[in-house]
Coordinates of C-alpha atoms in Angstrom, one line a residue:
X200 CA -0.3 -0.1 0.1
X201 CA 2.9 2.4 0.8
X202 CA 4.4 1.3 -2.6
X203 CA 1.3 2.9 -4.3
X204 CA 0.8 5.5 -2.2
X205 CA 4.7 6.7 -3.2
X206 CA 3.9 6.3 -7.0
X207 CA 1.0 8.1 -6.9
X208 CA 2.8 11.1 -5.0
X209 CA 5.5 10.9 -7.6
X210 CA 3.1 10.9 -10.9
X211 CA 1.0 13.4 -9.4
X212 CA 3.8 15.9 -8.7
X213 CA 5.4 15.4 -11.9
X214 CA 1.7 16.0 -13.6
X215 CA 1.8 19.2 -11.7
X216 CA 5.3 20.4 -13.0
X217 CA 4.7 19.6 -16.5
X218 CA 2.1 22.0 -16.5
X219 CA 4.0 24.6 -14.9
X220 CA 6.8 24.2 -17.5
X221 CA 6.2 27.7 -20.2
X222 CA 9.1 28.9 -21.3
X223 CA 9.8 32.6 -20.5
X224 CA 8.3 33.7 -23.8
X225 CA 5.5 31.3 -23.5
X226 CA 4.5 33.2 -20.1
X227 CA 5.0 36.9 -21.6
X228 CA 3.0 36.0 -24.7
X229 CA 0.2 34.6 -22.4
X230 CA 0.0 37.5 -19.9
X231 CA -0.2 39.9 -23.0
X232 CA -3.1 38.3 -24.3
X233 CA -4.7 37.9 -21.1
X234 CA -4.1 41.6 -20.5
X235 CA -5.9 42.1 -23.5
X236 CA -9.0 40.1 -22.7
X237 CA -9.1 41.5 -19.0
X238 CA -8.9 45.0 -19.9
X239 CA -10.0 44.9 -23.5
X240 CA -7.2 46.1 -25.3
X241 CA -7.4 46.1 -28.7
X242 CA -4.3 45.7 -29.9
X243 CA -0.8 46.0 -28.1
X244 CA 2.9 45.4 -29.0
X245 CA 5.4 44.1 -26.6
X246 CA 9.5 44.8 -27.0
X247 CA 12.1 43.6 -24.3
X248 CA 15.7 45.4 -24.8
X249 CA 18.3 44.3 -23.2
X250 CA 21.2 46.6 -23.4
X251 CA 20.4 46.8 -26.8
X252 CA 19.7 42.9 -27.2
X253 CA 16.3 42.7 -28.6
X254 CA 15.4 39.8 -26.1
X255 CA 11.6 39.2 -26.5
X256 CA 8.8 40.9 -29.3
X257 CA 5.6 39.9 -30.0
X258 CA 1.8 42.1 -31.1
X259 CA -1.2 40.9 -30.5
X260 CA -4.8 42.2 -32.1
X261 CA -7.6 40.6 -30.4
X262 CA -9.8 40.9 -33.7
X263 CA -7.1 38.4 -35.1
X264 CA -5.3 35.4 -35.1
X265 CA -1.8 34.7 -34.2
X266 CA -0.8 34.3 -37.7
X267 CA -3.3 37.3 -39.1
X268 CA -1.8 40.1 -37.1
X269 CA -1.0 43.1 -39.1
X270 CA 1.0 44.4 -35.8
X271 CA 4.6 43.8 -35.3
X272 CA 8.0 45.5 -33.6
X273 CA 7.6 48.1 -36.1
X274 CA 4.0 49.1 -35.5
X275 CA 3.1 53.0 -34.1
X276 CA 0.5 53.4 -31.7
X277 CA -0.9 57.1 -31.4
X278 CA -0.7 57.8 -27.6
X279 CA -0.9 61.4 -27.7
X280 CA -0.1 63.1 -24.5
X281 CA 0.1 60.3 -22.6
X282 CA 4.0 60.5 -23.1
X283 CA 4.1 63.5 -21.6
X284 CA 3.3 61.9 -18.6
X285 CA 6.3 59.1 -18.7
X286 CA 8.7 61.8 -19.3
X287 CA 7.5 63.6 -16.4
X288 CA 7.9 60.9 -14.2
X289 CA 11.4 60.5 -15.5
X290 CA 12.5 63.7 -14.9
X291 CA 11.0 63.6 -11.4
X292 CA 12.9 60.4 -10.3
X293 CA 16.1 61.3 -11.7
X294 CA 16.0 64.5 -9.8
X295 CA 14.9 62.9 -7.0
X296 CA 18.3 60.5 -7.3
X297 CA 19.9 63.2 -7.8
X298 CA 18.8 65.2 -4.9
X299 CA 19.1 62.6 -2.2
X300 CA 23.1 62.5 -2.9

């Protein structure tokens, strides 16, 4: 009986590990698609740049399948004045960092 229990637990643990065996790329794609569905985002593009090395790029349109998407890493999104907010926050972070020294 104990042998069967050990075998059952071992198989159960392997099954659990296999379900979580997604690559970092797959996890990012899954996150982008979940965010689109959860927040009603019709289209988005993600690019991860690590010191000049592009480690990940992905574009997603909710209305298209993965193979039919017209978005890519060169797509331009009209974000208008939102970019001013990002620039302002970054400038204030630099000011705070320099004034704390």
